[in-house]
Short mmCIF file of C-alpha atoms in Angstrom, two decimals:
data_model
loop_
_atom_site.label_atom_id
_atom_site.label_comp_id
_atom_site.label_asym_id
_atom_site.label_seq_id
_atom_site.Cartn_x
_atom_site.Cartn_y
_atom_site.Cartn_z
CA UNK U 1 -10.32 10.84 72.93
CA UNK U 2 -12.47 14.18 73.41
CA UNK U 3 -15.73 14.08 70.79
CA UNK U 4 -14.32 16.67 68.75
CA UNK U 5 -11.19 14.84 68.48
CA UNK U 6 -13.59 11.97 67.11
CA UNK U 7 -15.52 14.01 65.26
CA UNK U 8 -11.94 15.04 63.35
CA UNK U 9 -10.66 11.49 63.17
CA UNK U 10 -13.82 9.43 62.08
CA UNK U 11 -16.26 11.65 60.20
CA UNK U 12 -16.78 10.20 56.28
CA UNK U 13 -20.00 11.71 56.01
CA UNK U 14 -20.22 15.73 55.91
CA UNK U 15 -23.43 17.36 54.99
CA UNK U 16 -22.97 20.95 53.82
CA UNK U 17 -26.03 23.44 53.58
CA UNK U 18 -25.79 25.84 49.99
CA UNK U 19 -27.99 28.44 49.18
CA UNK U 20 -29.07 30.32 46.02
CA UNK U 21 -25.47 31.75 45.50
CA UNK U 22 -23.98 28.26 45.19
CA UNK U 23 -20.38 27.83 45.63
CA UNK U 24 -19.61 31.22 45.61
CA UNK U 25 -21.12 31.33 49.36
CA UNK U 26 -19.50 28.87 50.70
CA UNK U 27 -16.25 29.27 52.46
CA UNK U 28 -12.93 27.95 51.53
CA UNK U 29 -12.95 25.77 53.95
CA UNK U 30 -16.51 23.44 52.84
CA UNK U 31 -15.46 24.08 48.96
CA UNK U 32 -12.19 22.25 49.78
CA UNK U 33 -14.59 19.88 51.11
CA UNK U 34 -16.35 19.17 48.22
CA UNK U 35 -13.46 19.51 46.11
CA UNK U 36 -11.92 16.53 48.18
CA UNK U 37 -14.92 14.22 48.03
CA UNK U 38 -15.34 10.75 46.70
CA UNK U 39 -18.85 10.80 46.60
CA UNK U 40 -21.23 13.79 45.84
CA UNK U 41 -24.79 13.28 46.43
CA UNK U 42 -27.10 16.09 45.97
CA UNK U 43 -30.70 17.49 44.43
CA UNK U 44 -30.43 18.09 40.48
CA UNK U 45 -30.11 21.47 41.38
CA UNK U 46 -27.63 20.99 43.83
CA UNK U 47 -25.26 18.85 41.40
CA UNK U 48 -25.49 21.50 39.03
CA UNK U 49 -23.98 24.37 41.52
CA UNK U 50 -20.53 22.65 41.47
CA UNK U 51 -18.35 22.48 38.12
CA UNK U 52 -17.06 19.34 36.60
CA UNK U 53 -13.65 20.66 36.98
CA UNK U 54 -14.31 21.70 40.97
CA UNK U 55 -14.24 18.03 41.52
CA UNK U 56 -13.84 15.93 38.43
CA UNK U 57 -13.12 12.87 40.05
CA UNK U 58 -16.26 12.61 42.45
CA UNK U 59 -19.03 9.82 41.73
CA UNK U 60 -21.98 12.13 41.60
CA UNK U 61 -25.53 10.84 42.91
CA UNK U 62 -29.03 12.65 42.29
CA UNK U 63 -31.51 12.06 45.45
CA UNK U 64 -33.33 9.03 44.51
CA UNK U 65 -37.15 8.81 45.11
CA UNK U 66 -38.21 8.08 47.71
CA UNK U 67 -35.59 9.67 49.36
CA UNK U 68 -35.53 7.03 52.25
CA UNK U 69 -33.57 5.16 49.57
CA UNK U 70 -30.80 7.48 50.08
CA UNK U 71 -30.14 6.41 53.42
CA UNK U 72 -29.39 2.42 53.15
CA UNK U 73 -27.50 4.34 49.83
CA UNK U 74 -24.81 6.45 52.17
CA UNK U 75 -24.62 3.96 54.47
CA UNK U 76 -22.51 1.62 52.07
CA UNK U 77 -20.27 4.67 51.40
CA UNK U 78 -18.85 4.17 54.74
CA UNK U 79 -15.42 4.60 54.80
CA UNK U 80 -15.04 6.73 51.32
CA UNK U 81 -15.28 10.46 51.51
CA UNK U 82 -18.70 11.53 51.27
CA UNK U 83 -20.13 14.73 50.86
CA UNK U 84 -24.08 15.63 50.48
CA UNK U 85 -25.55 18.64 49.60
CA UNK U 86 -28.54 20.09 51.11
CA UNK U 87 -30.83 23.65 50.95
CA UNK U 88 -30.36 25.67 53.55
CA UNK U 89 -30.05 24.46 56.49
CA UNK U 90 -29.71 20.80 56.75
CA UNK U 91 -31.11 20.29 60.57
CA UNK U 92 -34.25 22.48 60.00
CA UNK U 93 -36.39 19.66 58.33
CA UNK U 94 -34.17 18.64 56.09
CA UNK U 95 -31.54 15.74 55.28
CA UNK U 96 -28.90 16.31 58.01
CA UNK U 97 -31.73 15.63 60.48
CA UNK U 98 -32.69 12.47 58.66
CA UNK U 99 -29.06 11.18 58.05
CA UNK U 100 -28.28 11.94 61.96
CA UNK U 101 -31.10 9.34 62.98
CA UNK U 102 -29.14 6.56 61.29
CA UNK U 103 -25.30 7.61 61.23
CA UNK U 104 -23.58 7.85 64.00
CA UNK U 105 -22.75 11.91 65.28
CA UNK U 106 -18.57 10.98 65.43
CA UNK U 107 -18.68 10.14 61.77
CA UNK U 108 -20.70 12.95 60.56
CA UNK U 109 -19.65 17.05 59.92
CA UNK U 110 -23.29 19.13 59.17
CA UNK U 111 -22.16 22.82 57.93
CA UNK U 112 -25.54 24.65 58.01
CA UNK U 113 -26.06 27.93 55.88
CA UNK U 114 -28.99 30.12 56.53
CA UNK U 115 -32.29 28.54 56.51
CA UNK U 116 -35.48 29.72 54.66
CA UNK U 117 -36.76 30.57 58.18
CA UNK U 118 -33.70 33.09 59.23
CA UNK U 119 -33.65 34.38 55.54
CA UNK U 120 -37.41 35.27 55.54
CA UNK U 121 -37.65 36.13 59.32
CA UNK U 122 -34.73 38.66 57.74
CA UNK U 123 -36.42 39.68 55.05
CA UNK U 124 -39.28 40.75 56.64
CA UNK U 125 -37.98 42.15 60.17
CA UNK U 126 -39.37 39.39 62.41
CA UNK U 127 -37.66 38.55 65.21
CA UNK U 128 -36.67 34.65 64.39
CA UNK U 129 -37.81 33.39 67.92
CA UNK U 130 -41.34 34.96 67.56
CA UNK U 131 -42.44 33.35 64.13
CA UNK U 132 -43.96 29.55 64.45
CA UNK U 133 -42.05 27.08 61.97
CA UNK U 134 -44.20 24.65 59.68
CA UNK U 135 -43.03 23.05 57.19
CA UNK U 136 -45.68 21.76 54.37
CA UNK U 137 -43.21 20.20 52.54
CA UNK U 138 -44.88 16.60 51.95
CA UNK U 139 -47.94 17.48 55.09
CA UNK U 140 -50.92 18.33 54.83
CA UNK U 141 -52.42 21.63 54.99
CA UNK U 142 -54.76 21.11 57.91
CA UNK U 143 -51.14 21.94 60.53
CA UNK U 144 -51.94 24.92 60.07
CA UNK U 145 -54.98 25.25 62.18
CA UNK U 146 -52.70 24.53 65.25
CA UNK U 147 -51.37 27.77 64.55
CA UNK U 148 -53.56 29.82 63.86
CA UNK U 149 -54.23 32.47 66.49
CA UNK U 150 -54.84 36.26 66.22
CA UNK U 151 -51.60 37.95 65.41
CA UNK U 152 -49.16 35.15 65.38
CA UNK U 153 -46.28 35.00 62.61
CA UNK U 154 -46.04 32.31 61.08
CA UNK U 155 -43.00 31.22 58.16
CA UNK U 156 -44.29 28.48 55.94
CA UNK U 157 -41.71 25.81 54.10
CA UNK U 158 -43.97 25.55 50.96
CA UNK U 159 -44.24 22.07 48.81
CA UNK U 160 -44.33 23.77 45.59
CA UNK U 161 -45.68 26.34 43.48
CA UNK U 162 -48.88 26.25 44.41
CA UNK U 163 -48.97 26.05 47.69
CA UNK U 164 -49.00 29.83 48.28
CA UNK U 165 -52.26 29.83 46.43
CA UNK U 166 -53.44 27.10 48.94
CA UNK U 167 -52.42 28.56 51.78
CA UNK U 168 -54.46 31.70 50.87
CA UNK U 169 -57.32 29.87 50.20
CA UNK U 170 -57.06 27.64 53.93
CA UNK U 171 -56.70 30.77 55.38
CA UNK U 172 -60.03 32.24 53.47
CA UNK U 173 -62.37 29.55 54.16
CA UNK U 174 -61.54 29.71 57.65
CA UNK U 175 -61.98 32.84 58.42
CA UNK U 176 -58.26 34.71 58.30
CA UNK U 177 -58.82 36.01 54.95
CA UNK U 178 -57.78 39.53 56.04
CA UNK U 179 -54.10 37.53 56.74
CA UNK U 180 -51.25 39.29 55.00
CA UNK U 181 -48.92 36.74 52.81
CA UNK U 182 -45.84 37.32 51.53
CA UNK U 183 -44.01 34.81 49.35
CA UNK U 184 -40.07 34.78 48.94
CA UNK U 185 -38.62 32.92 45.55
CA UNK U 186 -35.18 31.90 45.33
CA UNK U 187 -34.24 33.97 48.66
CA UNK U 188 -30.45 34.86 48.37
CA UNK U 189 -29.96 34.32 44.39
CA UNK U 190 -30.06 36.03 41.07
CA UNK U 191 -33.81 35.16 41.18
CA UNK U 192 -34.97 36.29 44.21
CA UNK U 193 -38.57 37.54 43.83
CA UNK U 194 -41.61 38.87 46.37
CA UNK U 195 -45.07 38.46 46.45
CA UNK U 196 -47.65 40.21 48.73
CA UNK U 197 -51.34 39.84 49.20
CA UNK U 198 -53.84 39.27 51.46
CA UNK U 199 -55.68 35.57 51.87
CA UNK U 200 -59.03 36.13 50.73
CA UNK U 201 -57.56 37.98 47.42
CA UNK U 202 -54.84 36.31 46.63
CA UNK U 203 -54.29 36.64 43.13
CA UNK U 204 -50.33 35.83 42.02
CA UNK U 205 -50.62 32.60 40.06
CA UNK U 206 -47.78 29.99 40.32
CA UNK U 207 -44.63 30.93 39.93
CA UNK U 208 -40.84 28.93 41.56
CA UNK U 209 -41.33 25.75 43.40
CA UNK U 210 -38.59 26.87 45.95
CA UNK U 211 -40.51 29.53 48.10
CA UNK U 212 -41.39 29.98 51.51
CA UNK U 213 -44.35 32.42 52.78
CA UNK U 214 -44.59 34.71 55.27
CA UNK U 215 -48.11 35.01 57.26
CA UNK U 216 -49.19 37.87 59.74
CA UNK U 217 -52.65 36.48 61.19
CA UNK U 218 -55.79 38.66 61.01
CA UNK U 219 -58.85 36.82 62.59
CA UNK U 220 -62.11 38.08 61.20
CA UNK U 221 -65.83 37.84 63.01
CA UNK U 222 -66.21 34.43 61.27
CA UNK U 223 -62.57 32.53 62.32
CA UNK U 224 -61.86 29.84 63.80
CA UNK U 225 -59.87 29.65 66.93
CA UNK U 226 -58.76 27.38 69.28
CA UNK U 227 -56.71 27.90 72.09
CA UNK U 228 -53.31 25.62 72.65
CA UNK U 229 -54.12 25.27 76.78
CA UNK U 230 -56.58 21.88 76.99
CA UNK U 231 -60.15 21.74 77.59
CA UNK U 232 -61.60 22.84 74.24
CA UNK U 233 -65.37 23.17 73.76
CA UNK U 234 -67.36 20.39 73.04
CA UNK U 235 -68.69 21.43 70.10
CA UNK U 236 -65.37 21.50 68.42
CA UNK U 237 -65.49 17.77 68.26
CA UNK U 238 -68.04 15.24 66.16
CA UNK U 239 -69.00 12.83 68.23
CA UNK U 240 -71.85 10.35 68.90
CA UNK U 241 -71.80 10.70 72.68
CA UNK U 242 -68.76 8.96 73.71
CA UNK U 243 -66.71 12.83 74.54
CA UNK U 244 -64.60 12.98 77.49
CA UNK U 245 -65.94 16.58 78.59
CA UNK U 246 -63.81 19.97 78.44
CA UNK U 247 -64.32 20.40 82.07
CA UNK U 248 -62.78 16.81 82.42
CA UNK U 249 -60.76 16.43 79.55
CA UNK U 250 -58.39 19.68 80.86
CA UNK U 251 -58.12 17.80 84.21
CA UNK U 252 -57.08 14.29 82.29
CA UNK U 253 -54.55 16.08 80.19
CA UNK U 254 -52.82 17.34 83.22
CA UNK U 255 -52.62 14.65 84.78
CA UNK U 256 -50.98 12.65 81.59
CA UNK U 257 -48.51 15.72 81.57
CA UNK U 258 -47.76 15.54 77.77
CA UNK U 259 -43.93 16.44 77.32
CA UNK U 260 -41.98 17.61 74.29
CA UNK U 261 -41.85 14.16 71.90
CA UNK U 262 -43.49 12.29 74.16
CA UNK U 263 -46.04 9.19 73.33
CA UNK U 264 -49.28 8.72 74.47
CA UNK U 265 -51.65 5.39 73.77
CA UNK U 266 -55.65 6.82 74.36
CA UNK U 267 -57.36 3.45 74.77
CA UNK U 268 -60.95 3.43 74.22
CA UNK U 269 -60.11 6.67 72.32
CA UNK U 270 -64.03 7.48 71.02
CA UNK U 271 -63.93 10.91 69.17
CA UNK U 272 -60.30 11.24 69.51
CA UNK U 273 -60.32 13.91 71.94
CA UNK U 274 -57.76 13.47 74.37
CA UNK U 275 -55.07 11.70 72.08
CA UNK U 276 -56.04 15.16 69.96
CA UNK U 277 -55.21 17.84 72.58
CA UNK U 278 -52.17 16.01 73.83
CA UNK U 279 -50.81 16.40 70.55
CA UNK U 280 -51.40 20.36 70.45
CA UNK U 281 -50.02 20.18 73.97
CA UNK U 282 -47.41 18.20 72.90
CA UNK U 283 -44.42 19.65 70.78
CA UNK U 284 -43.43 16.66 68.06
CA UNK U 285 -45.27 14.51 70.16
CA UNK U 286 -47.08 11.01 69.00
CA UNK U 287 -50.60 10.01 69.88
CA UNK U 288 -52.45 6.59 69.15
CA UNK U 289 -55.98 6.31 69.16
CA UNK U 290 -57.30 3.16 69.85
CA UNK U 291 -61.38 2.47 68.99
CA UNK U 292 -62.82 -0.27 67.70
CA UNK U 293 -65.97 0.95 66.30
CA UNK U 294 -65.08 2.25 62.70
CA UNK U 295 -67.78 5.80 63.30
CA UNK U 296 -66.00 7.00 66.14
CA UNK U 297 -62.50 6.09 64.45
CA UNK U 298 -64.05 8.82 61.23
CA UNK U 299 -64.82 11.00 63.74
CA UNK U 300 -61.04 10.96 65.40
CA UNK U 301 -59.96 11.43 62.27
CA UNK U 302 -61.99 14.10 60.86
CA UNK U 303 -61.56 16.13 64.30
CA UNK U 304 -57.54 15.55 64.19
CA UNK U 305 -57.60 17.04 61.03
CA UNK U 306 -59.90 20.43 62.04
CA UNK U 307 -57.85 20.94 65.08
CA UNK U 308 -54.58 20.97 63.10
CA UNK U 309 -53.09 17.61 63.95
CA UNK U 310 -53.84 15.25 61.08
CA UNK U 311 -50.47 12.81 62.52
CA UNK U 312 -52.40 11.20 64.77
CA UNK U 313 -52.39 7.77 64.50
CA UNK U 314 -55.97 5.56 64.56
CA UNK U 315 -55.43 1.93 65.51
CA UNK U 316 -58.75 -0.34 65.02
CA UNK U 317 -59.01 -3.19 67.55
CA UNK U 318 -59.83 -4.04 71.31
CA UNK U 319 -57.42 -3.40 73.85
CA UNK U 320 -55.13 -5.15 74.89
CA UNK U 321 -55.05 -7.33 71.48
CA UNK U 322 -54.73 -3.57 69.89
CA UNK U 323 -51.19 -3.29 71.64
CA UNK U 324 -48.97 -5.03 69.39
CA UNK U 325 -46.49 -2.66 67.53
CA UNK U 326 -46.96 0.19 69.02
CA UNK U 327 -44.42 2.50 70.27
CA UNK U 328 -43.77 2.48 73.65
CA UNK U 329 -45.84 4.46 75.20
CA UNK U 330 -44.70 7.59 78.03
CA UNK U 331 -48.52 8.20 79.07
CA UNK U 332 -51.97 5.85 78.68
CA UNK U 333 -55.12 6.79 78.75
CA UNK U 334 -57.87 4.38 79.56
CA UNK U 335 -61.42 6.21 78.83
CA UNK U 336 -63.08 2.74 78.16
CA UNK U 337 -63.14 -0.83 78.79
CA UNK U 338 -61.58 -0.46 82.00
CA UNK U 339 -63.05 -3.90 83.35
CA UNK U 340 -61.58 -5.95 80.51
CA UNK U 341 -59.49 -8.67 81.63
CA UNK U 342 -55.96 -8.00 82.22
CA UNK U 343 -56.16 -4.49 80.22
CA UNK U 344 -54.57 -2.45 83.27
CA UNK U 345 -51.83 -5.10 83.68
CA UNK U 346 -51.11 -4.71 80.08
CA UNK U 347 -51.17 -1.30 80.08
CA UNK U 348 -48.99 -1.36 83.09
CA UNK U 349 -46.21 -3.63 81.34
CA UNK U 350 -46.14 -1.59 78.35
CA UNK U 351 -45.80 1.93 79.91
CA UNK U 352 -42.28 3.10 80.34
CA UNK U 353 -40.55 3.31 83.71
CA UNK U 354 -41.70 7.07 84.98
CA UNK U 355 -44.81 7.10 82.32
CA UNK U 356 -47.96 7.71 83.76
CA UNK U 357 -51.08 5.83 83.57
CA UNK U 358 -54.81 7.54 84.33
CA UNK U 359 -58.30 5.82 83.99
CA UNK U 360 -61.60 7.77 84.32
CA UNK U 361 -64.98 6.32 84.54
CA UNK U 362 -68.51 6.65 85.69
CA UNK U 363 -70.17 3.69 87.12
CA UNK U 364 -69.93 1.46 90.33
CA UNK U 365 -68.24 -1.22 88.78
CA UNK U 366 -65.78 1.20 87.02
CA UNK U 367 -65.16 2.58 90.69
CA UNK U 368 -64.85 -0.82 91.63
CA UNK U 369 -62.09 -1.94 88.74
CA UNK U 370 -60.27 1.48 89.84
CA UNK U 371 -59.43 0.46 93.36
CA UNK U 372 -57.95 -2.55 92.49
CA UNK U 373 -55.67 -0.65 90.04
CA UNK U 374 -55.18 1.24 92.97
CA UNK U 375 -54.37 -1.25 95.55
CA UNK U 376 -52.16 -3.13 92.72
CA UNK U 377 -50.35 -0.62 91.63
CA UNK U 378 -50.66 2.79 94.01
CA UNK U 379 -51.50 6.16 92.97
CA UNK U 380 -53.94 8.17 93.76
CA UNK U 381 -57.96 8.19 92.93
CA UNK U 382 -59.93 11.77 92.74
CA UNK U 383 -63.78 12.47 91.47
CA UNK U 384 -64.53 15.65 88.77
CA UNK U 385 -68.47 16.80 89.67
CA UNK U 386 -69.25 19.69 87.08
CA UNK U 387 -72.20 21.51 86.43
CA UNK U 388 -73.32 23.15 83.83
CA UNK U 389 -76.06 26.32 83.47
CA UNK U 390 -78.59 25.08 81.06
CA UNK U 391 -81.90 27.02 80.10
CA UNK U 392 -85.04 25.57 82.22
CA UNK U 393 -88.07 26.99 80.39
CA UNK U 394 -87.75 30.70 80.60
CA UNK U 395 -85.53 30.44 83.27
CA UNK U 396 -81.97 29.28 84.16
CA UNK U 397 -80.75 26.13 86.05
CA UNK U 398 -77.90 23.96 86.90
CA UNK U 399 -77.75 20.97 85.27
CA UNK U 400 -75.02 17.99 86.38
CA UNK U 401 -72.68 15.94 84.11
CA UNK U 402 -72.24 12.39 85.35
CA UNK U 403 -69.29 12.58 88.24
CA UNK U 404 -66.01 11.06 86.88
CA UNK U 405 -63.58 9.33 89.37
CA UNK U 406 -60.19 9.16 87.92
CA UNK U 407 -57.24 6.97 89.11
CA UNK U 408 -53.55 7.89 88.36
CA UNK U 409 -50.07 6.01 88.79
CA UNK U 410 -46.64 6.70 88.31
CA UNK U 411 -45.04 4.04 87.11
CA UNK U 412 -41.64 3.54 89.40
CA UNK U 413 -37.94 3.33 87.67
CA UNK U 414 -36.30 0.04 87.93
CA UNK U 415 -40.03 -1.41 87.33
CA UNK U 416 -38.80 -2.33 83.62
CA UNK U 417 -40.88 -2.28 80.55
#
């Protein structure tokens, strides 16, 4: 039986996406849907779109809080007709994609309607694969400085009310006040509204919760950019010391090769750095950054949350005692405590088959806990010498960083976990 056969024969669960019109946008087809349901789950708001007498028989459900309640919920509705209904659409950050991680794709039917993003992108003549995505919906404001380069477009999923007004002021303090905003209420209803401004004067107080903003980004002389492509400066990071240089760092990230969702352990993590830039290198990526001293854990996390990815996770502990529970990781980095006992083994068993595993360090006996790695396990071992111009008096000189020698392995397939 074909998947679309299954997908006919098996599917109790179907998640339909309504907008600001309600009912009346929906087709005949998804109203018969929800007509025919045993179950109706939905936001307060949602509930209310559909009639008593559109489906008088249905058990109706509000969302409960928190809404991963909802989940172990629809799972004992297996078997009955089940409809929920979502915003928009339900794959772009919203329920369907939640549902889908724990409900098999045969017993499921997701009917999108237009998302915020194609509505606004619409709205405002933007070309919907040219805008960056981010949803602040329950995150932090502090994503945004992952996105924030001169000219980009970006379409904001906003929490609430004030979140425009938040926005603005992010932007302000960090130099993209001149930014142009635009705020959509209600897109597609009765109630549709706009708002324009510009960052630094923002002045519209609060008005609907359900909005989503537009930005154009306007750098001025005083904002703060950093670039996606590793190897930021130094001075972007607090740190005591214990920085894996840009010079260095841009060579270590390649050679972890961060890939879309990917996971990458940074033992001996220090400031954060490199767990930091494989995240903006990484699209929906994971980092963990393992330190045990508790200043250079504050600085990770204050320097995750400047560069614009506050998800990165800080583990306290010594590796490899640090290991337990963690996901498994696709990369490791090992920028300290590389003569531990056992720690490359460790990292070894843990990495999964095809994940890649690099070391750097800068002493003798470093070197020397490298080559075993390297007779162990293979690879392949390479030195970084940079040099740096540095003032000398009144003159100009070039100064030396401390050599790194950095050892890399693929870890085979069929090697198991």
């Amino acid at each position: 039986m074909s998947a679309v056969e299954l997908a006919r024969t098996d599917a109790w669960l179907t998640v339909i996406g309504i907008g600001e019109d309600g009912l009346s946008g929906l087709s005949a087809a998804r109203r018969a849907e929800i007509a025919a349901a045993e179950v109706l789950i939905g936001g307060e708001r949602h509930l209310a779109m559909v009639p008593a007498d559109e489906n008088p028989q249905a058990e109706r459900l509000p969302w409960p809080s928190p809404l991963r309640a909802l989940v172990e919920q629809v799972r004992g509705y297996r078997g009955r007709r089940t409809v929920v209904l979502a915003t928009g659409d339900p794959m772009c950050f919203g329920i369907g994609t939640t549902l889908g991680r724990e409900v098999p794709l045969q017993e499921m039917r997701i009917h999108p309607a237009p998302s915020a993003h194609a509505l606004l992108c619409a709205r405002m003549g933007w070309p919907l694969d040219r805008t960056s995505l981010v949803t602040l919906h329950g995150r932090p404001l502090a994503l945004l400085a992952l996105h924030l380069q001169p000219g980009a477009r970006l379409i904001l999923l906003s929490a609430d009310a004030t979140t425009p007004a938040a926005v603005a002021a992010y932007l302000a303090e960090r130099g993209w006040g001149d930014s142009a905003l635009t705020v959509y209420e209600h897109m597609d209803g009765t109630a549709e509204r706009r708002l324009d401004g510009v960052a630094a004067r923002w002045s519209h107080g609060p008005g609907a919760d359900l909005n989503a903003i537009a930005v154009e980004c306007v750098a001025g002389p005083e904002a703060w950019i950093a670039s996606a492509v590793p190897g930021l400066p130094d001075e972007l990071f607090q740190n005591d010391g214990q920085l894996t240089k840009a010079e260095v760092r841009a060579a270590t990230l390649a050679a972890l090769g961060p890939g879309p969702g990917q996971v990458l352990w940074d033992v001996g993590a220090g400031s954060g750095s490199i767990g930091i830039e494989w995240l903006r290198s990484s699209p929906n990526g994971k980092a963990v950054a393992i330190e045990p001293v508790a200043e250079r854990r504050a600085f990770a996390a204050a320097n995750a949350e400047a560069l614009g990815v506050p998800m990165l996770r800080i583990v306290e502990g010594r590796a490899p005692s640090a290991f337990e529970g963690l996901p498994t990781p696709d990369a490791i980095f090992i920028g300290g405590g590389i003569s531990a006992p056992g720690l490359v083994a460790r990292c070894w068993a843990a990495l999964r088959p095809g994940g890649r595993l690099v070391a750097n360090v800068v002493t003798l006996e470093g070197e020397s806990a490298l080559a075993s790695a390297l007779d162990q396990y293979g690879g392949e071992m390479s030195r970084t010498h940079v040099e740096r111009l540095e003032k000398v008096g009144p003159f100009r000189g070039w100064r030396s960083l401390m050599t790194v020698t950095r050892w890399r392995a693929v870890k085979p397939h069929g090697d198991g976990l």
